[in-house]
PDB file of C-alpha atoms and ligand atoms in Angstrom:
ATOM      1  CA  MET P   1      49.266 157.730 -65.338  1.00  0.00           C
ATOM      2  CA  LYS P   2      50.941 160.302 -62.840  1.00  0.00           C
ATOM      3  CA  ILE P   3      49.222 161.180 -60.088  1.00  0.00           C
ATOM      4  CA  THR P   4      49.357 164.434 -58.073  1.00  0.00           C
ATOM      5  CA  ALA P   5      48.850 164.833 -54.510  1.00  0.00           C
ATOM      6  CA  ARG P   6      45.363 168.143 -54.388  1.00  0.00           C
ATOM      7  CA  ILE P   7      45.518 169.732 -51.507  1.00  0.00           C
ATOM      8  CA  CYS P   8      43.549 173.380 -50.357  1.00  0.00           C
ATOM      9  CA  LEU P   9      44.575 176.697 -51.391  1.00  0.00           C
ATOM     10  CA  ALA P  10      43.165 177.399 -48.083  1.00  0.00           C
ATOM     11  CA  CYS P  11      44.141 174.695 -45.262  1.00  0.00           C
ATOM     12  CA  GLU P  12      46.066 172.550 -47.288  1.00  0.00           C
ATOM     13  CA  SER P  13      43.461 169.640 -46.748  1.00  0.00           C
ATOM     14  CA  PRO P  14      44.305 166.693 -49.369  1.00  0.00           C
ATOM     15  CA  ILE P  15      41.164 167.207 -51.604  1.00  0.00           C
ATOM     16  CA  VAL P  16      38.684 165.317 -53.116  1.00  0.00           C
ATOM     17  CA  GLY P  17      36.918 164.866 -55.767  1.00  0.00           C
ATOM     18  CA  ARG P  18      37.000 166.063 -58.776  1.00  0.00           C
ATOM     19  CA  ILE P  19      40.484 166.991 -60.728  1.00  0.00           C
ATOM     20  CA  ASP P  20      39.981 170.253 -60.991  1.00  0.00           C
ATOM     21  CA  LYS P  21      38.713 170.816 -56.859  1.00  0.00           C
ATOM     22  CA  LYS P  22      41.277 173.055 -55.412  1.00  0.00           C
ATOM     23  CA  PHE P  23      39.274 174.073 -51.985  1.00  0.00           C
ATOM     24  CA  CYS P  24      38.014 171.470 -49.304  1.00  0.00           C
ATOM     25  CA  ASP P  25      34.638 173.392 -50.042  1.00  0.00           C
ATOM     26  CA  ASP P  26      33.217 177.278 -49.863  1.00  0.00           C
ATOM     27  CA  SER P  27      33.656 178.100 -46.445  1.00  0.00           C
ATOM     28  CA  CYS P  28      37.540 177.382 -47.652  1.00  0.00           C
ATOM     29  CA  ARG P  29      37.206 178.891 -51.046  1.00  0.00           C
ATOM     30  CA  ASN P  30      35.943 181.647 -50.019  1.00  0.00           C
ATOM     31  CA  HIS P  31      38.431 182.447 -47.226  1.00  0.00           C
ATOM     32  CA  TYR P  32      40.899 182.583 -49.787  1.00  0.00           C
ATOM     33  CA  ASN P  33      39.395 184.813 -51.658  1.00  0.00           C
ATOM     34  CA  ASN P  34      38.977 187.083 -49.135  1.00  0.00           C
ATOM     35  CA  GLN P  35      42.905 186.689 -48.264  1.00  0.00           C
ATOM     36  CA  MET P  36      43.141 187.482 -51.816  1.00  0.00           C
ATOM     37  CA  ASN P  37      41.381 190.779 -51.404  1.00  0.00           C
ATOM     38  CA  ASP P  38      43.751 191.434 -48.918  1.00  0.00           C
ATOM     39  CA  ASN P  39      46.307 191.307 -49.585  1.00  0.00           C
ATOM     40  CA  TYR P  40      45.587 193.037 -52.773  1.00  0.00           C
ATOM     41  CA  ALA P  41      44.465 195.746 -50.286  1.00  0.00           C
ATOM     42  CA  SER P  42      47.004 196.213 -48.242  1.00  0.00           C
ATOM     43  CA  ALA P  43      49.412 195.779 -51.103  1.00  0.00           C
ATOM     44  CA  HIS P  44      47.121 199.310 -53.211  1.00  0.00           C
ATOM     45  CA  VAL P  45      47.917 201.148 -49.177  1.00  0.00           C
ATOM     46  CA  ARG P  46      51.033 200.318 -49.431  1.00  0.00           C
ATOM     47  CA  ASN P  47      52.096 201.324 -52.871  1.00  0.00           C
ATOM     48  CA  VAL P  48      50.152 204.691 -52.044  1.00  0.00           C
ATOM     49  CA  ASN P  49      51.313 205.367 -48.658  1.00  0.00           C
ATOM     50  CA  ASN P  50      55.277 204.546 -50.159  1.00  0.00           C
ATOM     51  CA  ILE P  51      54.269 207.265 -52.926  1.00  0.00           C
ATOM     52  CA  LEU P  52      53.412 209.903 -50.610  1.00  0.00           C
ATOM     53  CA  ARG P  53      55.781 209.548 -48.078  1.00  0.00           C
ATOM     54  CA  ARG P  54      58.399 209.396 -50.852  1.00  0.00           C
ATOM     55  CA  ASN P  55      56.968 212.838 -51.599  1.00  0.00           C
ATOM     56  CA  ARG P  56      57.104 214.545 -48.829  1.00  0.00           C
ATOM     57  CA  ARG P  57      60.912 213.615 -48.120  1.00  0.00           C
ATOM     58  CA  ILE P  58      61.876 214.727 -51.795  1.00  0.00           C
ATOM     59  CA  LEU P  59      59.694 218.321 -50.361  1.00  0.00           C
ATOM     60  CA  GLU P  60      61.338 218.155 -46.590  1.00  0.00           C
ATOM     61  CA  GLU P  61      64.639 217.475 -48.261  1.00  0.00           C
ATOM     62  CA  LEU P  62      64.468 220.366 -50.469  1.00  0.00           C
ATOM     63  CA  LEU P  63      63.049 222.999 -47.522  1.00  0.00           C
ATOM     64  CA  ALA P  64      64.922 221.541 -44.571  1.00  0.00           C
ATOM     65  CA  PRO P  65      68.501 223.282 -45.598  1.00  0.00           C
ATOM     66  CA  LEU P  66      66.548 226.404 -46.256  1.00  0.00           C
ATOM     67  CA  LYS P  67      66.290 229.541 -43.341  1.00  0.00           C
ATOM     68  CA  GLN P  68      62.797 229.729 -45.393  1.00  0.00           C
ATOM     69  CA  LYS P  69      59.861 228.248 -45.950  1.00  0.00           C
ATOM     70  CA  LYS P  70      59.387 228.945 -49.631  1.00  0.00           C
ATOM     71  CA  VAL P  71      61.539 229.097 -52.269  1.00  0.00           C
ATOM     72  CA  VAL P  72      60.249 228.064 -55.775  1.00  0.00           C
ATOM     73  CA  ILE P  73      62.226 225.041 -58.083  1.00  0.00           C
ATOM     74  CA  ALA P  74      61.279 224.160 -61.458  1.00  0.00           C
ATOM     75  CA  ARG P  75      58.505 220.814 -61.548  1.00  0.00           C
ATOM     76  CA  GLN P  76      61.021 218.888 -63.944  1.00  0.00           C
ATOM     77  CA  ARG P  77      63.476 219.248 -60.688  1.00  0.00           C
ATOM     78  CA  LEU P  78      60.530 217.338 -58.373  1.00  0.00           C
ATOM     79  CA  VAL P  79      60.213 214.950 -61.188  1.00  0.00           C
ATOM     80  CA  GLU P  80      63.357 213.640 -61.496  1.00  0.00           C
ATOM     81  CA  ALA P  81      63.799 213.537 -58.212  1.00  0.00           C
ATOM     82  CA  GLY P  82      60.964 211.008 -58.243  1.00  0.00           C
ATOM     83  CA  PHE P  83      58.319 213.532 -56.769  1.00  0.00           C
ATOM     84  CA  HIS P  84      54.430 212.467 -57.701  1.00  0.00           C
ATOM     85  CA  PHE P  85      52.327 215.136 -58.528  1.00  0.00           C
ATOM     86  CA  GLY P  86      49.119 213.192 -58.593  1.00  0.00           C
ATOM     87  CA  TYR P  87      49.346 212.056 -54.738  1.00  0.00           C
ATOM     88  CA  ILE P  88      48.661 214.440 -52.189  1.00  0.00           C
ATOM     89  CA  THR P  89      47.163 214.120 -48.110  1.00  0.00           C
ATOM     90  CA  GLU P  90      45.308 217.066 -48.404  1.00  0.00           C
ATOM     91  CA  HIS P  91      44.554 220.166 -50.628  1.00  0.00           C
ATOM     92  CA  HIS P  92      43.830 223.510 -49.178  1.00  0.00           C
ATOM     93  CA  GLN P  93      42.256 226.888 -51.360  1.00  0.00           C
ATOM     94  CA  PRO P  94      42.840 229.854 -49.457  1.00  0.00           C
ATOM     95  CA  ASN P  95      41.650 232.165 -51.999  1.00  0.00           C
ATOM     96  CA  LYS P  96      39.706 231.793 -55.555  1.00  0.00           C
ATOM     97  CA  LYS P  97      43.638 231.278 -57.178  1.00  0.00           C
ATOM     98  CA  SER P  98      45.474 229.701 -54.456  1.00  0.00           C
ATOM     99  CA  HIS P  99      45.771 225.613 -54.387  1.00  0.00           C
ATOM    100  CA  TYR P 100      48.220 224.427 -51.915  1.00  0.00           C
ATOM    101  CA  TYR P 101      48.381 220.565 -52.636  1.00  0.00           C
ATOM    102  CA  TYR P 102      50.222 218.853 -49.373  1.00  0.00           C
ATOM    103  CA  CYS P 103      51.935 216.314 -48.710  1.00  0.00           C
ATOM    104  CA  TYR P 104      51.842 216.549 -45.002  1.00  0.00           C
ATOM    105  CA  GLU P 105      53.265 218.659 -43.930  1.00  0.00           C
ATOM    106  CA  TYR P 106      55.173 219.889 -46.668  1.00  0.00           C
ATOM    107  CA  GLY P 107      53.218 220.803 -49.772  1.00  0.00           C
ATOM    108  CA  TYR P 108      53.696 223.103 -53.422  1.00  0.00           C
ATOM    109  CA  ARG P 109      51.296 225.653 -55.009  1.00  0.00           C
ATOM    110  CA  SER P 110      51.643 226.003 -58.967  1.00  0.00           C
ATOM    111  CA  ILE P 111      53.111 229.033 -59.898  1.00  0.00           C
ATOM    112  CA  ASP P 112      52.943 227.812 -63.918  1.00  0.00           C
ATOM    113  CA  GLN P 113      54.038 225.467 -65.613  1.00  0.00           C
ATOM    114  CA  GLU P 114      57.714 224.803 -65.441  1.00  0.00           C
ATOM    115  CA  LYS P 115      57.633 226.078 -61.717  1.00  0.00           C
ATOM    116  CA  VAL P 116      55.885 225.050 -58.194  1.00  0.00           C
ATOM    117  CA  LEU P 117      56.092 227.076 -54.825  1.00  0.00           C
ATOM    118  CA  ALA P 118      57.729 224.464 -52.463  1.00  0.00           C
ATOM    119  CA  ILE P 119      56.224 225.142 -49.386  1.00  0.00           C
ATOM    120  CA  LYS P 120      56.217 224.002 -45.628  1.00  0.00           C
ATOM    121  CA  ASP P 121      53.130 224.222 -43.051  1.00  0.00           C
ATOM    122  CA  THR P 122      52.660 227.305 -41.445  1.00  0.00           C
ATOM    123  CA  ARG P 123      49.278 227.222 -40.803  1.00  0.00           C
ATOM    124  CA  LYS P 124      47.947 226.046 -37.480  1.00  0.00           C
ATOM    125  CA  LYS P 125      47.743 222.451 -36.299  1.00  0.00           C
ATOM    126  CA  ARG P 126      44.256 221.397 -36.702  1.00  0.00           C
ATOM    127  CA  PHE P 127      44.833 218.123 -35.614  1.00  0.00           C
ATOM    128  CA  ALA P 128      46.629 218.694 -31.898  1.00  0.00           C
ATOM    129  CA  ARG P 129      43.471 219.118 -29.483  1.00  0.00           C
TER     130      ARG P 129
HETATM  131 ZN1   ZN Q 201      40.442 173.885 -47.601  1.00  0.00          ZN
END
């Protein structure tokens, strides 16, 4: 019979008891499960942050070389650059018709099915104080 030393997944202490036991006790089980949830949550936050930062960078690289703070661009070009339209940091609606979607200080508004207006936010900074 093969003997495998079992250790607790949480604290790595040897486990005594049933063959299918994975933890010393409930406390170790809870600790381990919380840890896993934390890892999952922070991975999710990291992924979303990366998408937002990429969106911002794509708009920045588009606008930074230009003199003006806005430019018309094909949606498809943004998609090809890796832009995710669903991820924004802010929605701004100055009037009934216009919806501005920001990724930090860069953003866009829809022009039609194919085109958007990429913009740099020129509104007064509201975070400073
Ligand atoms: Zn343990």
